[in-house]
């Protein structure tokens, strides 16, 4: 019997993936697939940053220096598509793959083979998209919003772009189904929904958003495709169509999409701040309801992207008020993060620095968003660099910074090694300085009237553009700094302790007696009966 058991054990042992192909290409392991997503996301971020480097280099001085206007527009279009669908979203999905099974106590994702497939679609989607740069007529140049009639001018890149977008959408929907199935069906016993870590909650809500809006994008781009190649007139005014209808369909997808890129960030920040404040998150349930409220409201505000298309006054008022309403649950979240830190036993390791930077800089993006929500003001800001500054504060210092924070936070858990804290802090401060040098001047450019998506401009805008481009060059170095820090950690990093963030720098953090908190990597669940017995003190 023992021999049989041993033989069986050996057979089982042979099931482990042997060789590179089995481990990575055919992987069904949530951690390996999470790693693949993160590597892909990093690669795409570097490509997207290179495109933005072309944009900022051309804009360093007035006049046409380096590229033709059509190529400039290809760069703005591809920069956005690559960063949104190639860097930010796969980055969050990679974190979800890594952490959700660990956080809910599941052995793996619910649908491991589909998990593999949803990743491997992405490299091919982006090969298709980027290959358009080498085709006659060049890549798509209608902006990431793909507005007709501009988007369907030029060569056959439209067909490739549409097919690539379909593939990205299929990947996202499959990933979302997998996340929902995992969270709803595979939680460990006792892990009620309202005991889940906030990162898991944020992804559960985000996954429903993805499933709801990705088919809408698919519909919009398919109609675009038939307009170009099959003689339909969905958006062609000459055939009785309406180009503004495309904007309605696109932004009905596009606005929830913006929240798909920020809700997981809220979850990440809600994990990091309690850890380095040494106390549980303030208002856990309020945070869950705030995320759900933001997700719901994101479906009814799409028109604020279209205040200048000539919609009726009643429509403008509705979209203005509903947009301002989103500031309420968002404000609740910022208040709760600050309240978590208030009176906490704070320490400022690298993940905490990124999290605090997120709270401050994301809030700047929130305030400029509130300005854009005001209809009369938006008539002035529309399609200027003020809008560019706004969404980069939300998506760079918001979404991207949270992904970086999460990698620094969970790295010891993933690899068992610590990174060089000094160099990680250099990376942080370098990024903070240059991201603001890059994007803050764009507020001034926009308020002064500089339009977006143009390669040439009035000399009046030249000073701030020059400064902005210096910031871009500084930011371009940051992914390579991070790569070096993490690579060095893998090769030479110190062994991580079982609780990596406990007693950072040799300091022991405890809350005064009678009931000390022991430090935790994720906030402990506090039960009502504990409170009744006085077992928990703040």
mmCIF file of C-alpha atoms in Angstrom, residues 128 280 299 375 404 454 479 482:
data_model
loop_
_atom_site.group_PDB
_atom_site.id
_atom_site.type_symbol
_atom_site.label_atom_id
_atom_site.label_comp_id
_atom_site.label_asym_id
_atom_site.label_seq_id
_atom_site.Cartn_x
_atom_site.Cartn_y
_atom_site.Cartn_z
ATOM 1 C CA UNK A 128 -1.733 43.187 -35.324
ATOM 2 C CA UNK A 280 -7.431 48.561 9.938
ATOM 3 C CA UNK A 299 -22.888 54.305 -16.773
ATOM 4 C CA UNK A 375 -20.857 72.742 -18.871
ATOM 5 C CA UNK A 404 3.828 50.303 -9.319
ATOM 6 C CA UNK A 454 -1.704 68.960 -33.019
ATOM 7 C CA UNK A 479 10.590 52.027 -16.202
ATOM 8 C CA UNK A 482 12.263 49.944 -11.856
#
